[in-house]
Amino acid sequence: MDPRKIQQIIDAGVDFDIQEILQKAWVLFKTRASFHIGFMFIIGATQAFFAYYLEDFVSIYSILLAPALIAGFYLVANRLSQEEYVDFQNYFDGFKYWLLVVTINLISGILTVLGIFALIVPGIYLAVGYMFAMLFGIFGGFDFWTSMEMSRKLVTTNWWKFFGFVLILLLLNIAGLLAFIVGILITVPVTYLAIYVLFEQLTEDAVDESPEGEKTITHL
């Protein structure tokens, strides 16, 4: 990604149709529904294992494993969007970016918690603002701080719209929990797919051009 083009997007401001984003995310979900559900089941089983059998080490999962697993959804979403072949092992490609995504998740999480402890509102602002940090790191090739700042600045251009988007995703997952819990096997993957779809749509003018003139958002 070209930092100058990203800055131009930020300077111009962004807007989007939440319904359209969710519809596109649902299409990506249906494309590999069994894969998405299966990977989410593995994540849920891993969380349950730590919670019940390694309770003292839950923080290790949250800090060292969860970020790479979440990144797997984004990487698969990218492949699906580019109409590339997807194998189940691609969900674990997030571990290729392990240090970067762990750092982004840890630092952004600490700053968000500090913001909540301070006045609550700054924490909410940062929680929404850093929603694309991991994506900028993976697909933009930026370091953790640049990724966090680019995400925050992009979201700030239309923060309330992004807040509404996050709120809808939150409500969607609450509904998934209420649906005998198993609903989250669908709603959580759709959530991450929706975040990717929105990121791709907002940054499409900043992606690099290949020698053949084709745009690509991936750095795999």
XYZ file of N, CA and C in Angstrom:
660
model
N 0.836 -1.200 0.000
C 0.000 0.000 0.000
C 0.875 1.255 0.000
N 0.379 2.283 -0.645
C 1.094 3.552 -0.735
C 0.632 4.481 0.401
N 1.520 4.802 1.346
C 1.147 5.664 2.476
C 0.579 7.011 2.040
N 1.099 7.528 0.945
C 0.606 8.825 0.463
C -0.846 8.735 0.006
N -1.182 7.637 -0.649
C -2.559 7.453 -1.102
C -3.499 7.230 0.080
N -3.002 6.528 1.092
C -3.809 6.325 2.287
C -4.093 7.667 2.951
N -3.067 8.526 3.008
C -3.256 9.849 3.597
C -4.261 10.670 2.794
N -4.239 10.511 1.472
C -5.204 11.212 0.627
C -6.628 10.745 0.937
N -6.786 9.458 1.167
C -8.098 8.908 1.522
C -8.550 9.480 2.851
N -7.627 9.552 3.806
C -7.944 10.101 5.124
C -8.329 11.563 5.018
N -7.565 12.319 4.232
C -7.839 13.755 4.070
C -9.197 13.995 3.414
N -9.566 13.115 2.494
C -10.836 13.272 1.780
C -12.022 12.823 2.634
N -11.770 11.938 3.605
C -12.860 11.416 4.428
C -13.504 10.212 3.755
N -14.133 9.371 4.545
C -14.733 8.155 3.986
C -16.182 8.001 4.436
N -16.920 7.225 3.664
C -18.295 6.876 4.012
C -18.566 5.504 3.415
N -19.574 4.820 3.911
C -19.864 3.477 3.434
C -21.281 3.092 3.806
N -21.770 2.070 3.133
C -23.106 1.550 3.361
C -22.989 0.286 4.209
N -23.428 0.349 5.452
C -23.292 -0.776 6.375
C -24.006 -2.020 5.851
N -25.206 -1.841 5.314
C -25.963 -2.979 4.791
C -25.211 -3.658 3.649
N -24.619 -2.865 2.791
C -23.865 -3.418 1.664
C -22.664 -4.223 2.155
N -21.981 -3.712 3.160
C -20.812 -4.409 3.714
C -21.222 -5.752 4.296
N -22.305 -5.759 5.051
C -22.780 -7.006 5.661
C -23.221 -8.019 4.609
N -23.836 -7.538 3.555
C -24.271 -8.430 2.475
C -23.063 -9.075 1.790
N -22.038 -8.291 1.534
C -20.835 -8.829 0.902
C -20.130 -9.819 1.832
N -20.125 -9.518 3.120
C -19.516 -10.423 4.092
C -20.263 -11.749 4.121
N -21.578 -11.680 4.018
C -22.395 -12.894 4.022
C -22.109 -13.748 2.788
N -21.880 -13.090 1.645
C -21.534 -13.812 0.419
C -20.209 -14.539 0.612
N -19.223 -13.865 1.215
C -17.932 -14.503 1.471
C -18.087 -15.663 2.453
N -18.967 -15.493 3.417
C -19.193 -16.570 4.381
C -19.773 -17.797 3.691
N -20.769 -17.604 2.860
C -21.430 -18.722 2.188
C -20.480 -19.444 1.234
N -19.493 -18.717 0.723
C -18.546 -19.315 -0.215
C -17.783 -20.473 0.413
N -17.448 -20.344 1.694
C -16.727 -21.394 2.420
C -17.334 -21.550 3.812
N -18.631 -21.706 3.880
C -19.342 -21.757 5.166
C -18.795 -22.849 6.086
N -18.599 -24.037 5.558
C -18.129 -25.140 6.402
C -16.728 -24.865 6.942
N -15.877 -24.239 6.132
C -14.522 -23.887 6.580
C -14.582 -22.855 7.700
N -15.381 -21.804 7.495
C -15.486 -20.732 8.496
C -15.992 -21.290 9.825
N -17.026 -22.089 9.745
C -17.620 -22.672 10.961
C -16.624 -23.619 11.636
N -15.942 -24.422 10.838
C -14.978 -25.356 11.385
C -13.833 -24.662 12.092
N -13.330 -23.588 11.492
C -12.228 -22.847 12.116
C -12.697 -22.149 13.381
N -13.907 -21.597 13.343
C -14.452 -20.963 14.546
C -14.645 -21.984 15.649
N -15.021 -23.194 15.295
C -15.174 -24.261 16.289
C -13.824 -24.568 16.945
N -12.767 -24.585 16.143
C -11.429 -24.827 16.688
C -11.041 -23.715 17.654
N -11.336 -22.471 17.285
C -11.032 -21.341 18.165
C -11.808 -21.465 19.469
N -13.097 -21.765 19.353
C -13.926 -21.911 20.552
C -13.454 -23.051 21.438
N -13.077 -24.167 20.829
C -12.597 -25.316 21.590
C -11.280 -24.990 22.286
N -10.434 -24.234 21.607
C -9.150 -23.839 22.206
C -9.380 -22.913 23.398
N -10.287 -21.968 23.240
C -10.621 -21.066 24.346
C -11.182 -21.849 25.529
N -12.062 -22.786 25.252
C -12.672 -23.594 26.310
C -11.620 -24.442 27.019
N -10.685 -24.978 26.258
C -9.621 -25.794 26.843
C -8.807 -24.986 27.841
N -8.430 -23.781 27.440
C -7.654 -22.921 28.338
C -8.486 -22.507 29.551
N -9.761 -22.205 29.315
C -10.628 -21.746 30.404
C -10.869 -22.814 31.456
N -10.994 -24.064 31.013
C -11.342 -25.135 31.947
C -10.139 -25.913 32.471
N -9.110 -26.060 31.650
C -7.985 -26.906 32.051
C -6.687 -26.139 32.305
N -6.575 -24.956 31.742
C -5.372 -24.149 31.934
C -5.771 -22.728 32.324
N -6.625 -22.643 33.325
C -7.195 -21.351 33.724
C -6.134 -20.305 34.034
N -5.027 -20.735 34.612
C -3.967 -19.796 34.976
C -3.199 -19.284 33.762
N -3.447 -19.903 32.611
C -2.703 -19.521 31.410
C -3.610 -18.944 30.321
N -4.799 -18.531 30.694
C -5.737 -17.961 29.715
C -5.143 -16.738 29.037
N -4.396 -15.945 29.806
C -3.794 -14.737 29.241
C -2.800 -15.086 28.137
N -2.166 -16.265 28.237
C -1.230 -16.685 27.198
C -1.974 -16.886 25.877
N -3.154 -17.496 25.965
C -3.964 -17.674 24.756
C -4.373 -16.315 24.184
N -4.880 -15.444 25.044
C -5.387 -14.141 24.597
C -4.301 -13.290 23.951
N -3.097 -13.362 24.503
C -2.022 -12.506 24.025
C -1.228 -13.140 22.886
N -0.939 -14.415 22.991
C -0.004 -15.049 22.062
C -0.641 -15.873 20.949
N -1.872 -16.339 21.144
C -2.496 -17.191 20.128
C -3.667 -16.528 19.403
N -4.545 -15.875 20.147
C -5.765 -15.308 19.566
C -5.511 -14.354 18.391
N -4.534 -13.437 18.488
C -4.326 -12.504 17.368
C -4.040 -13.198 16.039
N -3.194 -14.231 16.086
C -2.851 -14.947 14.846
C -4.050 -15.710 14.293
N -4.886 -16.236 15.183
C -6.081 -16.948 14.742
C -7.077 -15.986 14.101
N -7.240 -14.819 14.698
C -8.124 -13.798 14.115
C -7.609 -13.368 12.752
N -6.284 -13.189 12.659
C -5.681 -12.797 11.384
C -5.988 -13.813 10.300
N -6.170 -15.068 10.701
C -6.496 -16.109 9.731
C -7.779 -15.815 8.980
N -8.772 -15.285 9.668
C -10.027 -14.929 9.002
C -9.787 -13.842 7.953
N -8.963 -12.848 8.299
C -8.687 -11.758 7.363
C -7.948 -12.260 6.122
N -6.990 -13.158 6.342
C -6.209 -13.673 5.227
C -7.052 -14.537 4.300
N -7.946 -15.323 4.861
C -8.851 -16.131 4.047
C -9.844 -15.225 3.311
N -10.322 -14.198 4.000
C -11.235 -13.242 3.358
C -10.569 -12.603 2.152
N -9.291 -12.300 2.281
C -8.539 -11.719 1.168
C -8.470 -12.681 -0.008
N -8.206 -13.944 0.286
C -8.137 -14.956 -0.773
C -9.488 -15.120 -1.472
N -10.543 -15.155 -0.686
C -11.879 -15.295 -1.258
C -12.232 -14.085 -2.115
N -11.881 -12.905 -1.622
C -12.177 -11.680 -2.362
C -11.426 -11.638 -3.685
N -10.185 -12.164 -3.680
C -9.374 -12.186 -4.901
C -9.666 -13.421 -5.765
N -10.675 -14.216 -5.314
C -11.076 -15.432 -6.018
C -9.915 -16.413 -6.168
N -9.124 -16.514 -5.102
C -8.027 -17.463 -5.061
C -8.472 -18.736 -4.345
N -7.747 -19.811 -4.583
C -8.067 -21.087 -3.957
C -7.844 -20.995 -2.448
N -8.770 -21.544 -1.678
C -8.671 -21.532 -0.217
C -8.669 -22.955 0.307
N -7.629 -23.268 1.068
C -7.542 -24.543 1.754
C -7.690 -24.256 3.244
N -8.098 -25.249 4.017
C -8.337 -25.010 5.439
C -7.082 -24.545 6.155
N -5.941 -24.974 5.714
C -4.694 -24.585 6.369
C -4.412 -23.088 6.223
N -5.064 -22.434 5.256
C -4.861 -21.003 5.074
C -5.339 -20.191 6.272
N -6.242 -20.759 7.062
C -6.712 -20.060 8.250
C -5.598 -19.894 9.292
N -4.573 -20.707 9.168
C -3.466 -20.640 10.124
C -2.298 -19.805 9.598
N -2.497 -19.161 8.450
C -1.453 -18.315 7.876
C -1.190 -17.075 8.734
N -2.100 -16.786 9.654
C -1.893 -15.645 10.535
C -0.635 -15.787 11.368
N -0.194 -17.028 11.582
C 1.026 -17.247 12.363
C 2.273 -16.805 11.603
N 2.144 -16.588 10.298
C 3.259 -16.036 9.524
C 3.517 -14.585 9.925
N 2.495 -13.952 10.479
C 2.599 -12.562 10.912
C 2.533 -12.465 12.438
N 2.924 -13.549 13.094
C 2.717 -13.688 14.529
C 3.217 -12.497 15.335
N 4.468 -12.123 15.191
C 5.031 -11.043 16.006
C 4.298 -9.731 15.766
N 4.006 -9.434 14.508
C 3.331 -8.187 14.165
C 1.935 -8.120 14.760
N 1.122 -9.161 14.559
C -0.266 -9.111 15.032
C -0.346 -9.173 16.549
N 0.567 -9.906 17.169
C 0.595 -9.949 18.637
C 0.933 -8.577 19.190
N 1.908 -7.916 18.579
C 2.313 -6.581 19.038
C 1.186 -5.581 18.860
N 0.552 -5.598 17.698
C -0.559 -4.680 17.431
C -1.684 -4.910 18.424
N -2.040 -6.168 18.633
C -3.134 -6.501 19.544
C -2.804 -6.094 20.977
N -1.562 -6.335 21.396
C -1.162 -6.036 22.772
C -1.102 -4.539 23.034
N -0.433 -3.800 22.168
C -0.279 -2.355 22.380
C -1.606 -1.630 22.250
N -2.389 -1.965 21.240
C -3.687 -1.307 21.065
C -4.607 -1.649 22.230
N -4.516 -2.895 22.721
C -5.332 -3.294 23.859
C -4.966 -2.538 25.119
N -3.664 -2.366 25.357
C -3.203 -1.629 26.538
C -3.667 -0.184 26.481
N -3.510 0.455 25.326
C -3.919 1.851 25.188
C -5.428 2.010 25.356
N -6.177 1.044 24.830
C -7.634 1.095 24.967
C -8.055 0.964 26.428
N -7.432 0.034 27.146
C -7.746 -0.158 28.565
C -7.382 1.082 29.367
N -6.238 1.671 29.071
C -5.840 2.897 29.764
C -6.839 4.017 29.497
N -7.335 4.068 28.254
C -8.333 5.071 27.904
C -9.626 4.871 28.663
N -10.009 3.621 28.846
C -11.231 3.315 29.603
C -11.059 3.678 31.074
N -9.882 3.367 31.631
C -9.619 3.700 33.026
C -9.591 5.212 33.236
N -9.138 5.940 32.207
C -9.031 7.390 32.313
C -10.410 8.040 32.375
N -11.123 7.988 31.264
C -12.429 8.655 31.220
C -13.480 7.833 30.470
N -13.207 6.583 30.202
C -14.087 5.666 29.475
C -14.206 6.038 27.997
N -14.586 7.280 27.728
C -14.790 7.716 26.343
C -13.532 7.542 25.482
N -12.335 7.945 25.971
C -11.124 7.727 25.155
C -10.915 6.249 24.823
N -11.264 5.377 25.769
C -11.118 3.947 25.530
C -12.040 3.458 24.431
N -13.273 3.931 24.435
C -14.238 3.556 23.390
C -13.767 4.086 22.044
N -13.255 5.325 22.059
C -12.747 5.939 20.831
C -11.630 5.088 20.229
N -10.686 4.646 21.058
C -9.559 3.861 20.570
C -9.985 2.446 20.173
N -10.924 1.864 20.917
C -11.393 0.514 20.603
C -11.952 0.461 19.190
N -12.689 1.491 18.804
C -13.227 1.573 17.442
C -12.131 1.998 16.475
N -11.308 2.935 16.910
C -10.273 3.490 16.039
C -9.237 2.481 15.568
N -8.949 1.488 16.373
C -7.918 0.512 16.016
C -8.468 -0.711 15.287
N -9.693 -0.653 14.817
C -10.325 -1.824 14.211
C -9.598 -2.323 12.952
N -8.871 -1.450 12.257
C -8.169 -1.851 11.043
C -6.666 -1.988 11.255
N -6.198 -1.840 12.484
C -4.753 -1.846 12.736
C -4.087 -3.129 12.245
N -4.674 -4.267 12.582
C -4.103 -5.542 12.173
C -4.109 -5.676 10.650
N -5.140 -5.185 10.013
C -5.259 -5.270 8.556
C -4.210 -4.402 7.864
N -3.965 -3.215 8.394
C -2.923 -2.357 7.817
C -1.558 -3.014 7.965
N -1.348 -3.703 9.085
C -0.072 -4.375 9.291
C 0.129 -5.528 8.330
N -0.905 -6.349 8.168
C -0.801 -7.539 7.314
C -0.753 -7.187 5.832
N -1.700 -6.381 5.391
C -1.837 -6.106 3.960
C -1.114 -4.852 3.497
N -0.800 -3.971 4.442
C -0.078 -2.762 4.064
C 1.416 -2.896 4.238
N 1.827 -3.874 5.064
C 3.250 -4.072 5.294
C 3.857 -3.041 6.232
N 3.027 -2.394 7.059
C 3.512 -1.359 7.959
C 3.877 -1.925 9.324
N 4.685 -1.172 10.085
C 5.009 -1.587 11.440
C 3.797 -1.371 12.336
N 3.880 -1.854 13.573
C 2.705 -1.857 14.450
C 2.177 -0.464 14.731
N 3.057 0.516 14.983
C 2.577 1.846 15.342
C 1.967 2.562 14.146
N 2.608 2.446 12.991
C 2.062 3.055 11.775
C 0.704 2.455 11.451
N 0.579 1.150 11.613
C -0.693 0.466 11.349
C -1.784 0.976 12.277
N -1.456 1.138 13.553
C -2.423 1.622 14.527
C -2.847 3.055 14.226
N -1.894 3.892 13.889
C -2.196 5.297 13.619
C -2.988 5.475 12.330
N -2.647 4.704 11.313
C -3.404 4.788 10.060
C -4.848 4.367 10.285
N -5.034 3.319 11.068
C -6.387 2.856 11.377
C -7.149 3.922 12.143
N -6.517 4.465 13.160
C -7.185 5.479 13.995
C -7.567 6.712 13.174
N -6.656 7.167 12.344
C -6.921 8.367 11.541
C -8.028 8.114 10.514
N -8.007 6.918 9.908
C -9.030 6.588 8.917
C -10.406 6.532 9.572
N -10.494 5.862 10.708
C -11.771 5.728 11.405
C -12.268 7.076 11.913
N -11.346 7.924 12.336
C -11.728 9.228 12.884
C -12.431 10.110 11.856
N -12.190 9.862 10.561
C -12.834 10.676 9.530
C -14.356 10.533 9.554
N -14.839 9.418 10.085
C -16.288 9.209 10.165
C -16.565 8.297 11.358
N -16.063 8.713 12.548
C -16.044 7.836 13.709
C -17.421 7.309 14.087
N -18.428 8.154 14.073
C -19.765 7.723 14.503
C -20.335 6.650 13.582
N -20.015 6.730 12.299
C -20.478 5.704 11.359
C -19.797 4.371 11.665
N -18.500 4.435 11.945
C -17.768 3.223 12.312
C -18.269 2.672 13.650
N -18.580 3.551 14.565
C -19.114 3.127 15.852
C -20.436 2.386 15.658
N -21.273 2.904 14.771
C -22.542 2.256 14.461
C -22.313 0.883 13.845
N -21.310 0.792 12.990
C -20.951 -0.485 12.351
C -20.522 -1.504 13.409
N -19.643 -1.078 14.316
C -19.172 -1.961 15.389
C -20.325 -2.363 16.296
N -21.221 -1.432 16.580
C -22.367 -1.726 17.437
C -23.264 -2.790 16.808
N -23.487 -2.685 15.515
C -24.303 -3.675 14.804
C -23.635 -5.051 14.865
N -22.320 -5.082 14.683
C -21.599 -6.351 14.765
C -21.687 -6.931 16.174
N -21.625 -6.070 17.174
C -21.743 -6.513 18.572
C -23.116 -7.125 18.819
N -24.154 -6.446 18.359
C -25.516 -6.945 18.523
C -25.707 -8.267 17.779
N -25.061 -8.372 16.623
C -25.137 -9.598 15.832
C -24.562 -10.772 16.624
N -23.449 -10.542 17.300
C -22.825 -11.613 18.066
C -23.568 -11.916 19.353
N -24.221 -10.916 19.931
C -25.070 -11.168 21.091
C -26.224 -12.083 20.687
N -26.778 -11.806 19.515
C -27.848 -12.664 18.991
C -27.327 -14.075 18.771
N -26.065 -14.188 18.315
C -25.463 -15.493 18.115
C -25.324 -16.262 19.411
N -24.982 -15.551 20.479
C -24.876 -16.180 21.799
C -26.233 -16.642 22.307
N -27.229 -15.830 22.055
C -28.574 -16.166 22.510
C -29.150 -17.347 21.743
N -28.651 -17.570 20.550
C -29.123 -18.698 19.734
C -28.399 -19.962 20.174
N -28.578 -20.302 21.449
C -27.980 -21.511 22.026
C -26.463 -21.548 21.871
N -25.855 -20.356 21.836
C -24.397 -20.177 21.747
C -23.843 -20.560 20.378
N -24.366 -21.630 19.768
C -23.819 -22.114 18.500
C -23.923 -21.073 17.387
N -24.776 -20.080 17.599
C -24.927 -19.038 16.588
C -23.646 -18.272 16.334
N -22.769 -18.223 17.349
C -21.517 -17.473 17.180
C -20.577 -18.175 16.210
N -20.832 -19.452 15.926
C -20.030 -20.134 14.913
C -20.243 -19.499 13.546
N -21.347 -18.783 13.420
C -21.649 -18.071 12.180
C -21.372 -16.579 12.329
N -21.846 -15.984 13.425
C -21.760 -14.530 13.573
C -20.336 -14.014 13.736
N -19.479 -14.764 14.438
C -18.096 -14.300 14.617
C -17.336 -14.278 13.288
N -17.383 -15.367 12.487
C -16.736 -15.299 11.181
C -17.288 -14.170 10.305
N -18.603 -13.989 10.319
C -19.201 -12.911 9.523
C -18.678 -11.555 9.992
N -18.472 -11.415 11.288
C -17.938 -10.171 11.845
C -16.574 -9.842 11.262
N -15.668 -10.806 11.297
C -14.321 -10.562 10.773
C -14.323 -10.393 9.263
N -15.171 -11.120 8.582
C -15.282 -10.960 7.134
C -15.799 -9.567 6.790
N -16.748 -9.074 7.582
C -17.303 -7.735 7.345
C -16.243 -6.661 7.554
N -15.427 -6.818 8.583
C -14.360 -5.852 8.840
C -13.379 -5.848 7.679
N -13.063 -7.038 7.167
C -12.154 -7.101 6.022
C -12.777 -6.437 4.797
N -14.026 -6.758 4.515
C -14.705 -6.196 3.339
C -14.700 -4.675 3.402
N -14.978 -4.126 4.580
C -14.994 -2.675 4.741
C -13.597 -2.107 4.529
N -12.589 -2.746 5.099
C -11.210 -2.295 4.935
C -10.809 -2.290 3.463
N -11.118 -3.367 2.766
C -10.770 -3.473 1.357
C -11.450 -2.381 0.536
N -12.711 -2.134 0.849
C -13.461 -1.119 0.102
C -12.877 0.277 0.330
N -12.515 0.576 1.564
C -12.028 1.915 1.889
C -10.618 2.176 1.374
N -9.811 1.126 1.238
C -8.399 1.319 0.874
C -8.081 0.860 -0.549
N -9.082 0.552 -1.334
C -8.829 0.005 -2.667
C -8.017 0.951 -3.550
N -8.129 2.256 -3.323
C -7.385 3.212 -4.147
C -5.940 3.374 -3.687
N -5.574 2.713 -2.592
C -4.217 2.848 -2.065
C -3.370 1.605 -2.287
N -3.957 0.561 -2.872
C -3.200 -0.675 -3.062
C -2.213 -0.515 -4.192
N -1.163 -1.343 -4.152
C -0.103 -1.265 -5.151
C -0.572 -1.793 -6.494
N 0.086 -1.308 -7.529
C -0.183 -1.792 -8.885
C 0.895 -2.799 -9.260
N 0.479 -3.945 -9.778
C 1.434 -4.953 -10.250
C 1.965 -4.519 -11.608
N 3.038 -5.145 -12.112
C 3.572 -4.803 -13.431
C 2.539 -4.906 -14.535
N 1.571 -5.787 -14.361
C 0.539 -5.953 -15.394
C -0.589 -4.948 -15.209
N -0.450 -4.075 -14.183
C -1.466 -3.056 -13.968
C -2.591 -3.517 -13.088
N -2.429 -4.723 -12.473
C -3.486 -5.240 -11.625
C -3.225 -4.840 -10.184
N -4.273 -4.499 -9.457
C -4.153 -4.094 -8.073
C -4.157 -5.317 -7.163
N -3.362 -5.233 -6.113
C -3.355 -6.318 -5.131
C -3.272 -5.749 -3.724
N -3.969 -6.365 -2.818
C -3.977 -5.898 -1.444
C -3.187 -6.834 -0.544
N -2.759 -7.945 -1.106
C -2.094 -8.945 -0.277
C -0.572 -8.873 -0.392
N 0.099 -9.224 0.681
C 1.555 -9.262 0.711
C 2.016 -10.656 1.135
N 1.287 -11.674 0.769
C 1.640 -13.041 1.147
C 2.853 -13.500 0.341
